XYZ file of N, CA and C in Angstrom:
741
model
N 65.332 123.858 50.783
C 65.681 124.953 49.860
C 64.648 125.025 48.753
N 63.889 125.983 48.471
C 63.205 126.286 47.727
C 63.831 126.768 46.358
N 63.170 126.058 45.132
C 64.120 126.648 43.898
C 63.301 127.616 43.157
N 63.767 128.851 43.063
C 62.559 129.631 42.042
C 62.587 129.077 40.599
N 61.045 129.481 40.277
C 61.304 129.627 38.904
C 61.397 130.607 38.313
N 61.469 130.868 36.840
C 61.506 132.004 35.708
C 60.840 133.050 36.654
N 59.488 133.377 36.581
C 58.880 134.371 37.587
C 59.009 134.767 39.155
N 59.208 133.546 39.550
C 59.729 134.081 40.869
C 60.902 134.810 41.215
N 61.839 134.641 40.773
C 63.010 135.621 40.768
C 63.105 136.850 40.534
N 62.176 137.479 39.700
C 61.641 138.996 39.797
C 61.170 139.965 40.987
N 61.781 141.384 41.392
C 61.470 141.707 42.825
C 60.754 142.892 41.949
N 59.684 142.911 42.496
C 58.828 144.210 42.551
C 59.192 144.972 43.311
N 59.176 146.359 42.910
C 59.474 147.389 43.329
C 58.430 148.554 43.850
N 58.632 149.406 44.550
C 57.473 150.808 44.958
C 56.720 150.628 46.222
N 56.762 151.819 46.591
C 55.588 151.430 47.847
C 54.436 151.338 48.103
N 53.667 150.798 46.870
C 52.405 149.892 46.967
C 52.672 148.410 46.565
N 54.262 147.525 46.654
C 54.296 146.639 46.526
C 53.647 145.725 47.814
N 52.846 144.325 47.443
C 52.158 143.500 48.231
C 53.092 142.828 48.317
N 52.976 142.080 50.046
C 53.855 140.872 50.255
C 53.130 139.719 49.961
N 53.906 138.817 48.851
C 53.018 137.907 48.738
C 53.348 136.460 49.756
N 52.248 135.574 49.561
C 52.533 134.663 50.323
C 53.860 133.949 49.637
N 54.840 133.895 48.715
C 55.725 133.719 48.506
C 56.952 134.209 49.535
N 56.580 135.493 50.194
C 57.508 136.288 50.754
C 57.491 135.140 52.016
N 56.218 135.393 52.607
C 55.720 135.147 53.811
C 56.686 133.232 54.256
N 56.552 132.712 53.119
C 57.320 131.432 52.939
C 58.892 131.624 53.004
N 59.255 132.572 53.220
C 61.048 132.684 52.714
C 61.813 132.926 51.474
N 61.039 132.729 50.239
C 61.405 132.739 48.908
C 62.710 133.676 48.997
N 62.486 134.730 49.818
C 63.701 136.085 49.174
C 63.165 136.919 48.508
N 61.740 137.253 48.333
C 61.121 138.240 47.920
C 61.710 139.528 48.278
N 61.938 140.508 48.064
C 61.773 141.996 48.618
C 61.549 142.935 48.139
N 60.640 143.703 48.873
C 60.702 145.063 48.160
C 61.245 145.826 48.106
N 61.085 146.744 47.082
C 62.421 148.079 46.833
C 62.342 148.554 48.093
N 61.760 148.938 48.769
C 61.718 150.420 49.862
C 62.831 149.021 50.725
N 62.955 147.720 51.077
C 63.412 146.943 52.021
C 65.248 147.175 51.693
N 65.176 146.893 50.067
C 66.408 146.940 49.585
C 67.302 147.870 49.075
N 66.225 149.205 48.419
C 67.104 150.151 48.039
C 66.422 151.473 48.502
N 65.846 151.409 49.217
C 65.508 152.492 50.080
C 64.176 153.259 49.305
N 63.564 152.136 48.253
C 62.541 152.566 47.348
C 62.804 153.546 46.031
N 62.075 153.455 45.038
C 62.145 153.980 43.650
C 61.064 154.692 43.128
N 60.209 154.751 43.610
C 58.869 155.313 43.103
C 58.165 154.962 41.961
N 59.048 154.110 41.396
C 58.068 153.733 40.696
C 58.045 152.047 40.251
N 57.308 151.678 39.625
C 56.669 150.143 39.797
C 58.303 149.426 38.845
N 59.068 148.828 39.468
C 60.002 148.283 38.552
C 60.296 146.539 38.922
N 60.729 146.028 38.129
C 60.709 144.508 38.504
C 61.995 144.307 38.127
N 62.854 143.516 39.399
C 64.281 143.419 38.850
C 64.590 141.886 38.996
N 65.346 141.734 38.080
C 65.559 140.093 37.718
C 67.055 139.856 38.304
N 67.381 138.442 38.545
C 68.449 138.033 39.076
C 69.291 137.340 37.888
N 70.160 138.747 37.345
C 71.301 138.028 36.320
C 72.835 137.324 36.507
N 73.226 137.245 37.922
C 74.734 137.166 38.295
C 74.555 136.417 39.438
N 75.719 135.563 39.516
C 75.915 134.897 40.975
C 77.693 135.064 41.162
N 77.776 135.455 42.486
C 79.506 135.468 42.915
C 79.470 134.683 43.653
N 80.404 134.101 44.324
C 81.004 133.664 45.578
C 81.797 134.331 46.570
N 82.190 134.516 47.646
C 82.799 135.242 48.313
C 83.143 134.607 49.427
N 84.349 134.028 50.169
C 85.761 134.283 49.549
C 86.037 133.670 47.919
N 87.030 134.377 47.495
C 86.533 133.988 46.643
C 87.774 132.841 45.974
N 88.062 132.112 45.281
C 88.925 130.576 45.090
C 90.597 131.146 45.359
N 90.855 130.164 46.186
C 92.208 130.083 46.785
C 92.820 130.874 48.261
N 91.686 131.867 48.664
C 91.507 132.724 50.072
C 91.543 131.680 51.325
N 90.661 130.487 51.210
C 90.106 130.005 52.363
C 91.123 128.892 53.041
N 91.415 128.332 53.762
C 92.052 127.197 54.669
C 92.064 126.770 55.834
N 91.485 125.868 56.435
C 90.916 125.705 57.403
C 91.877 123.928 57.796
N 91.668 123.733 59.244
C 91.846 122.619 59.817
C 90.920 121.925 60.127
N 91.280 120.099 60.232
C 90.036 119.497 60.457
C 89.096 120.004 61.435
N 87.488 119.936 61.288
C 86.809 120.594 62.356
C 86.742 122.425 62.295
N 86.882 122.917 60.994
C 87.450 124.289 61.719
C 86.198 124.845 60.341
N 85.610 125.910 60.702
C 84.149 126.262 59.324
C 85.003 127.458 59.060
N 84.996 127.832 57.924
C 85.074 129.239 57.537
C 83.459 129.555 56.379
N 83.371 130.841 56.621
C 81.841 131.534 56.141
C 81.603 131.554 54.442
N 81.197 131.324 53.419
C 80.965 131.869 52.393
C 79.594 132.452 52.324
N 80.137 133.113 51.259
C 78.712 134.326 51.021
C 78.395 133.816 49.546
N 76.363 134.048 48.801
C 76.654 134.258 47.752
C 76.359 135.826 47.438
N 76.341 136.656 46.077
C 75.907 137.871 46.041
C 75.371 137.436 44.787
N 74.224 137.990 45.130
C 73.150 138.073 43.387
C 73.761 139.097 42.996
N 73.055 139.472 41.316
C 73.552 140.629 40.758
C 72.162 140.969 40.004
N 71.126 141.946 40.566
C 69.897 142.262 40.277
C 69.739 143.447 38.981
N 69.173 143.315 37.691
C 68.840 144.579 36.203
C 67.718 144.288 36.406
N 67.549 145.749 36.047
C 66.264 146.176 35.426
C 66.357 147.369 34.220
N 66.619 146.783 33.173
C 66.855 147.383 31.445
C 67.749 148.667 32.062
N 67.567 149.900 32.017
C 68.807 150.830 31.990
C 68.768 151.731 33.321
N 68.056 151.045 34.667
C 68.056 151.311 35.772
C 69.707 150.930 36.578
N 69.986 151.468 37.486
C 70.965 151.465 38.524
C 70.995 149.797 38.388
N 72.058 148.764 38.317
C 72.052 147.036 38.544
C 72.474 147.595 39.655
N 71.780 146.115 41.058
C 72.279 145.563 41.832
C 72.484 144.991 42.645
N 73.669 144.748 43.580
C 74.256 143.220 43.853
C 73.635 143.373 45.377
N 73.289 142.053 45.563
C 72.452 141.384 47.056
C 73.254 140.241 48.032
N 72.935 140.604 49.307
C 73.583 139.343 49.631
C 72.490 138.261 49.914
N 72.938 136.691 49.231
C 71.406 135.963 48.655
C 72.252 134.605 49.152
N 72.872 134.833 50.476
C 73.561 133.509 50.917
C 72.917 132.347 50.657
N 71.337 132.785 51.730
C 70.570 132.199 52.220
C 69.265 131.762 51.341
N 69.228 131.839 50.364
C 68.586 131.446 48.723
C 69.011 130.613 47.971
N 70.919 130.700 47.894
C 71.063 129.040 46.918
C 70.891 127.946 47.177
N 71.459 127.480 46.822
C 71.819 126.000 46.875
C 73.319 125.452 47.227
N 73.545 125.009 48.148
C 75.303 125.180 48.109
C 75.869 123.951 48.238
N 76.958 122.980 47.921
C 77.555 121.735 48.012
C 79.027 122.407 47.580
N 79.370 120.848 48.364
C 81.241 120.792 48.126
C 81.067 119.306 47.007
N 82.315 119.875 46.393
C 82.876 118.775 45.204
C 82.853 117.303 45.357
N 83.703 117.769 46.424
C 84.369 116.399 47.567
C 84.119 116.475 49.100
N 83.172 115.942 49.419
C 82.667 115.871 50.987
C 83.212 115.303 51.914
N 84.228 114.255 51.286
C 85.356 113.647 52.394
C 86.117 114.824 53.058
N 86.700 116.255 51.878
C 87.565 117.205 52.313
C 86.357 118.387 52.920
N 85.319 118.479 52.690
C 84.700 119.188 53.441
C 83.110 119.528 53.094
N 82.191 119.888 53.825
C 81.355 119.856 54.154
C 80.755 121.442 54.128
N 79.324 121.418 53.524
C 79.020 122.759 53.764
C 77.040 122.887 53.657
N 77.136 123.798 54.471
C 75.393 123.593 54.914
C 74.749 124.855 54.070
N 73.157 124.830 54.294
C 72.337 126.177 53.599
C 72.157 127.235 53.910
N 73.097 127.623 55.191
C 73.774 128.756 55.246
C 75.088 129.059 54.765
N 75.754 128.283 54.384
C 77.196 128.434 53.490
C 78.227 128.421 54.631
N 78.303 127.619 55.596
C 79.251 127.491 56.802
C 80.115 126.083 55.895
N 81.399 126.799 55.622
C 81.905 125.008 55.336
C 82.577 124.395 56.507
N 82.852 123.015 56.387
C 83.793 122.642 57.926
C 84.519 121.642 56.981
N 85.961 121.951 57.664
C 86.756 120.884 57.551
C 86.512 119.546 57.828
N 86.952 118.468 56.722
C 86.481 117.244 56.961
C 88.001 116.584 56.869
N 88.577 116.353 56.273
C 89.718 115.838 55.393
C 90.331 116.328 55.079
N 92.249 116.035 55.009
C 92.896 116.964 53.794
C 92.551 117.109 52.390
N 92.943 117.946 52.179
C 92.786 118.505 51.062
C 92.287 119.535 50.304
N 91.549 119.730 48.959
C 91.147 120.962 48.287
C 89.884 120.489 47.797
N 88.582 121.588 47.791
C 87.393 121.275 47.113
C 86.892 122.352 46.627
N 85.976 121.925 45.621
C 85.198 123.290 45.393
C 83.951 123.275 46.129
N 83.396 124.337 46.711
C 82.440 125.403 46.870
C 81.791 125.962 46.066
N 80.088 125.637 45.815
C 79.453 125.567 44.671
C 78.398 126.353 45.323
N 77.844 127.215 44.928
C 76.547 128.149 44.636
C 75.840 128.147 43.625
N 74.089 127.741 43.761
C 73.786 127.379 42.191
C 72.109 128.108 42.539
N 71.131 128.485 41.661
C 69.805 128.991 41.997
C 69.517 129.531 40.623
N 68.176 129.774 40.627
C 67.471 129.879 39.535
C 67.599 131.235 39.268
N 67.546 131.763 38.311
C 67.998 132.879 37.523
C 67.170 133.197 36.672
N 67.124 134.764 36.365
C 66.071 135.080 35.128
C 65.829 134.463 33.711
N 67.226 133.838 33.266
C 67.496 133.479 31.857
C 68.009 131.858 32.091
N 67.631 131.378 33.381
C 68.328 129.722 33.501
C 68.978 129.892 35.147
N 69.960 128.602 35.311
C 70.471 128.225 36.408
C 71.443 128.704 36.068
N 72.040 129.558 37.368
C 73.146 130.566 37.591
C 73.930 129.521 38.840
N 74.914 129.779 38.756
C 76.122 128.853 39.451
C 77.843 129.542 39.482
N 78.372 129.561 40.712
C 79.681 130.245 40.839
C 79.877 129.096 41.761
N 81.712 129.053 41.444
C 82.155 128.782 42.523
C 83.449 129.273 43.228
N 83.808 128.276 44.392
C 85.278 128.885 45.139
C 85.422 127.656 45.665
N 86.735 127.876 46.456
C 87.667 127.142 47.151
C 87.671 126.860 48.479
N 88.152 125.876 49.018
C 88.444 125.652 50.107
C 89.719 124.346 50.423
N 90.570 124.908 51.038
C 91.755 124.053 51.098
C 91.669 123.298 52.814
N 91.801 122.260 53.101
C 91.947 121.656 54.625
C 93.254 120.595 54.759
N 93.865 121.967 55.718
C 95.220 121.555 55.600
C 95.568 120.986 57.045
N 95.807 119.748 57.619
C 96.019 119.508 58.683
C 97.391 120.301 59.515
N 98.007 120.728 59.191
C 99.242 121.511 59.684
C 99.261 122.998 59.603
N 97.941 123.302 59.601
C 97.780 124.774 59.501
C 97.935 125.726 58.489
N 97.697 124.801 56.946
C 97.916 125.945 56.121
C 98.980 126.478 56.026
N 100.395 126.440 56.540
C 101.655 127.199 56.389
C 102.616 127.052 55.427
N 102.131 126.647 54.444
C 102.530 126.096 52.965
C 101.975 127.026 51.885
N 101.285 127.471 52.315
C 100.043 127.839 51.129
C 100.168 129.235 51.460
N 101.021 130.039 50.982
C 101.382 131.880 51.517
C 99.871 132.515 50.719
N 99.666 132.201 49.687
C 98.449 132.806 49.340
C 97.005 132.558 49.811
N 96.495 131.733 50.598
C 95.801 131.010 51.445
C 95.692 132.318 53.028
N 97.231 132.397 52.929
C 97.153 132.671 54.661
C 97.071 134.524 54.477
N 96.447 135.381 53.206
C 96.083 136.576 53.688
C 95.270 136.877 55.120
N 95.627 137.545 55.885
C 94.435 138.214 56.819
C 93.369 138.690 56.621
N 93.655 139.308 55.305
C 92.820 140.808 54.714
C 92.558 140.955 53.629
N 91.862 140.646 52.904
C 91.948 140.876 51.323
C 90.150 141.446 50.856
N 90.347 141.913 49.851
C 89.222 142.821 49.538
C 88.745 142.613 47.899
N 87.244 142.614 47.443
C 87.591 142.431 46.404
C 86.097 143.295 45.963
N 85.996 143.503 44.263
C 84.798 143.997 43.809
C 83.847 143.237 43.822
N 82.114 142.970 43.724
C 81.640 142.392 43.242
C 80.268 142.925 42.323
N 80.188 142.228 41.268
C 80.861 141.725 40.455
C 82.300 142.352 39.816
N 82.993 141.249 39.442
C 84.258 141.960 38.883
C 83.606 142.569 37.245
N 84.921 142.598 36.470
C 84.608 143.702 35.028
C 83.310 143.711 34.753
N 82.608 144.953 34.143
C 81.291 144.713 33.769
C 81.551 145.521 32.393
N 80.829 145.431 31.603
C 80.107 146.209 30.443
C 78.952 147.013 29.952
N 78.939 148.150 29.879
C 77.753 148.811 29.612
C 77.202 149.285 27.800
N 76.189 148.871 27.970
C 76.033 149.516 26.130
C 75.663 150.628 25.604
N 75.896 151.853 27.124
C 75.802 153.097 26.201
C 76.203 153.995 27.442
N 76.712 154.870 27.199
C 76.662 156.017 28.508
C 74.805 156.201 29.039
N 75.013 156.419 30.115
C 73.909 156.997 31.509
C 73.739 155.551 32.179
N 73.863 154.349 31.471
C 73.793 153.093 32.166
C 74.849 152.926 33.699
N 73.905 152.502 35.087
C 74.871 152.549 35.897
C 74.478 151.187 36.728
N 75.558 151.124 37.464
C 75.455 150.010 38.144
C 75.822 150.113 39.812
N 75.901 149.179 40.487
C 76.415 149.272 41.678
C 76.730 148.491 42.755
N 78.131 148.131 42.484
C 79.054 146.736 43.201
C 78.567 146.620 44.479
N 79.184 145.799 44.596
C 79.459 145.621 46.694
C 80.973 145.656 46.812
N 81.944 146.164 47.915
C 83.184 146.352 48.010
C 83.065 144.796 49.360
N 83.708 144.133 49.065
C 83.699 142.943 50.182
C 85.308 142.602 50.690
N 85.316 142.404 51.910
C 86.461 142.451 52.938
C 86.614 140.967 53.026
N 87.475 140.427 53.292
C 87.950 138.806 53.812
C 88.321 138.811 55.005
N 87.908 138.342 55.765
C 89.757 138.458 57.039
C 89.235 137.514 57.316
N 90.698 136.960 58.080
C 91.094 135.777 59.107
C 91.233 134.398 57.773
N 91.817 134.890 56.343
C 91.688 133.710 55.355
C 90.359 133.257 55.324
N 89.268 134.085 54.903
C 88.875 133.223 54.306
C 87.306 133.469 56.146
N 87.898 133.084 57.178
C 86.756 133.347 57.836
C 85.682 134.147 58.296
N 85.661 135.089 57.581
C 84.246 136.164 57.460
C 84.955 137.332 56.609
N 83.862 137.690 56.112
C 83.374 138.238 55.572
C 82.703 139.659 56.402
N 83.031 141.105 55.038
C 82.206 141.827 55.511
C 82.019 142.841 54.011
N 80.558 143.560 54.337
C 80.360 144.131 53.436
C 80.857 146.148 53.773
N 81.874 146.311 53.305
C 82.623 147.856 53.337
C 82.012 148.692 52.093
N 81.312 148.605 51.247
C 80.635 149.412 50.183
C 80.944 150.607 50.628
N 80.113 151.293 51.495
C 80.288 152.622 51.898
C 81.035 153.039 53.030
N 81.641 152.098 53.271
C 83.484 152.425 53.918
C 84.824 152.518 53.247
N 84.442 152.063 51.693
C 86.025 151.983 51.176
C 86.320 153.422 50.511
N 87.235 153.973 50.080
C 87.312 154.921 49.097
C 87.029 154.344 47.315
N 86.182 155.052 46.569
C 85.707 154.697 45.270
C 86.375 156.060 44.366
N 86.815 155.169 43.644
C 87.935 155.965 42.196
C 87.743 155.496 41.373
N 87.278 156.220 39.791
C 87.424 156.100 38.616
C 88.775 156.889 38.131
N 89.951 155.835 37.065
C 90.840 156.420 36.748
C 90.212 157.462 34.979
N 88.961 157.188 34.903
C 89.059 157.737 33.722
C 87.430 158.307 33.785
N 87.264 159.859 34.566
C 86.040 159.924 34.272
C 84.915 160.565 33.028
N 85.987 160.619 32.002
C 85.341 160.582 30.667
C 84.872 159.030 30.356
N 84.905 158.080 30.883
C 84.096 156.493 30.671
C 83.596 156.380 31.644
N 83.624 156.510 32.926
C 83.075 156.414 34.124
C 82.868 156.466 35.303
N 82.493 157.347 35.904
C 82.034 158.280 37.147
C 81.805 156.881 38.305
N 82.612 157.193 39.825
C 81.905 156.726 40.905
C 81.785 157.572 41.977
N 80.222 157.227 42.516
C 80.363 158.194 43.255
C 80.764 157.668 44.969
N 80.102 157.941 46.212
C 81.023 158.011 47.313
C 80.397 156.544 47.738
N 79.234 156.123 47.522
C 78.376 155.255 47.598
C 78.826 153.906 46.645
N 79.893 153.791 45.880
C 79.728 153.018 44.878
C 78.991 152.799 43.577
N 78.351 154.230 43.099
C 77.274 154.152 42.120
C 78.191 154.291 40.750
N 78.781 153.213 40.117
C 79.378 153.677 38.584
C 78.288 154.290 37.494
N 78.549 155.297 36.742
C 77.750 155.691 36.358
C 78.642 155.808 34.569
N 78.333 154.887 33.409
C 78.750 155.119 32.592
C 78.811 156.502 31.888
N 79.971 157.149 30.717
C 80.026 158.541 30.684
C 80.381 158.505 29.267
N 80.385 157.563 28.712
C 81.058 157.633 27.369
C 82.311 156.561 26.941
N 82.128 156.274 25.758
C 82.540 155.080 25.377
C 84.540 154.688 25.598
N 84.523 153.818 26.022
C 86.304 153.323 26.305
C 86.002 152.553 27.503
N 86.966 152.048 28.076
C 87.605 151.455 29.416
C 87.970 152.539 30.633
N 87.279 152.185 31.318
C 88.225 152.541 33.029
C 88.421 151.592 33.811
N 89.175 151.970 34.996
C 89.382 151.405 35.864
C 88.692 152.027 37.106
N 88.139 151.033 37.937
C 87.546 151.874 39.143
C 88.069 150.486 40.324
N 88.413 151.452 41.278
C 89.396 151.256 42.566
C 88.437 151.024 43.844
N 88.580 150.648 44.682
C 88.296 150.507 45.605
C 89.176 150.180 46.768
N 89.520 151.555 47.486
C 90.583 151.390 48.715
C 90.114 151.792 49.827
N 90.963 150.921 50.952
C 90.991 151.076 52.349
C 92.223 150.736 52.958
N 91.925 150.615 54.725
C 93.038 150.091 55.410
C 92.877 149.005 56.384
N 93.885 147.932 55.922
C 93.305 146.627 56.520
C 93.483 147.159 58.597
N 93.240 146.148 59.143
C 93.360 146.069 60.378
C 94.545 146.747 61.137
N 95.802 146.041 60.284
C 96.569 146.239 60.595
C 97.506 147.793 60.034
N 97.031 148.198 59.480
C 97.379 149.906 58.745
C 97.554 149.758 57.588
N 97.922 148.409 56.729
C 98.061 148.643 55.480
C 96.663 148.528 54.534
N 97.156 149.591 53.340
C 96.336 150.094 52.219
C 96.088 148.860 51.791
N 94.471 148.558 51.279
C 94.224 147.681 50.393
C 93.623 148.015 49.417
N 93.451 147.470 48.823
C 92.654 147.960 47.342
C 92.287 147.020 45.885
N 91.174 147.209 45.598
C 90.582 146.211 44.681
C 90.027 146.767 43.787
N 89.776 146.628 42.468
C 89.968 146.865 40.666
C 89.182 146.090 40.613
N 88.301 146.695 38.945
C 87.542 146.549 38.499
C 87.667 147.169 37.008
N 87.506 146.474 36.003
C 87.441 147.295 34.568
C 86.214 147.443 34.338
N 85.742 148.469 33.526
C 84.620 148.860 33.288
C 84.743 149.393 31.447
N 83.648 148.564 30.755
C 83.827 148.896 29.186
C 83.049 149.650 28.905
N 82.245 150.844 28.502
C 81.595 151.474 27.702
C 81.252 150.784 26.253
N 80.554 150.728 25.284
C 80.361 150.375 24.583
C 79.713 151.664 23.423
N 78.325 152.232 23.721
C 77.801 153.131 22.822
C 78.154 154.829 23.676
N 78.111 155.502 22.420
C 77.961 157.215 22.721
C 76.835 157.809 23.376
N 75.308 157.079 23.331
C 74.240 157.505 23.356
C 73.403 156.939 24.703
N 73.215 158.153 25.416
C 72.555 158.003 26.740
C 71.164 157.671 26.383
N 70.847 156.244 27.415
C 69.245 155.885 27.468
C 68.367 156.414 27.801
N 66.998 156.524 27.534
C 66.210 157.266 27.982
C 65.513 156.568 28.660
């Protein structure tokens, strides 16, 4: 595992970006046109956020049995669109307690032992070492104790609440799916339905793009339908802060 430093964590942007031999090594370099379908113009975005996904108390597994974690960066660039990556394969990942389970640098954990551990994600960051974690429970009897453990389906924002410091500032989550407790993962962004309850603070559009509108709180939604027909849906607060759009 390679650890960036301060500079390396910056992604150049545009389509005269060079691959450097950093890329060529695995670092996680990318360019805009790879990640956001390109910007036109020269921008450098830094890695301010780390999630986990599932995320603490979802997962439960039997001895021998892996369930998947994900990490998601959370990529700014000053009053450009933020956003979130999937950067599994970039941290650093360990369990608490390795007797109860085990987990590799792709983020596969496996049951080792009863019991509960944490699930740790850690990597270098624009402003320092960024670190999240989650859960994993290994229950020899199948987990049938643990009703909150044994969802099928669960869905969540990422990142959860954010804050903006002025209207035109926008950002743009990932909508992430759970199933099977905890054993994969999927990314639904532009499958879920996206709702702002208040679009005098903040606009989403069909894509997930929040787009601040003026100062207060909203709420923005994110719904679908699990496997089985029922509605799911996952929240997010969103703060406004200033009146005055960036230039």
């Amino acid at each position: 595992m390679v650890i960036m430093g301060h500079r390396d964590m910056k992604k150049s942007f545009g389509p005269s970006a060079l691959v450097s031999p950093r890329v060529l090594l695995g670092v996680g370099l990318v360019t805009a046109t790879a990640l956001f379908g390109g910007t036109g113009c020269g921008l450098s975005y830094s890695l301010t956020g780390l999630y986990v996904e599932p995320s603490t108390g979802l997962t439960c597994v039997v001895d021998g049995v892996s369930a998947q974690y994900h990490a998601y960066g959370t990529y700014t660039e000053g009053n450009h669109t933020a956003r979130t990556e999937d950067i599994t394969g970039q941290v650093t990942w360990s369990a608490t307690i390795p007797a109860v389970a085990s987990i590799n640098s792709s983020g596969l954990a496996t049951g080792v032992g009863d019991g509960t551990t944490a699930i740790l994600a850690s990597t270098q960051g624009e402003f320092g070492l960024l670190s999240n974690a989650s859960s994993i429970q290994v229950d020899p009897a199948g987990c049938g104790t643990t009703t909150s453990i044994r969802k099928d389906f669960s869905l969540s924002i990422i990142p959860g609440n954010q804050n903006f410091a002025s209207a035109g500032q926008s950002a743009q989550p990932l909508a992430i799916a759970t199933y099977n407790g905890g054993e994969r993962t999927a990314d639904l962004s532009r499958q879920v339905t996206w709702v702002s309850n208040n679009a005098r603070v903040a606009t989403v559009d069909t894509a997930g793009v929040i787009t601040a509108t003026g100062p207060g709180d909203a709420v923005i939604t994110a719904q679908t339908k699990a496997p089985d027909g029922e509605v799911v849906s996952a929240t997010q607060t969103i703060h406004v802060e200033g009146t005055t759009q960036d230039q």
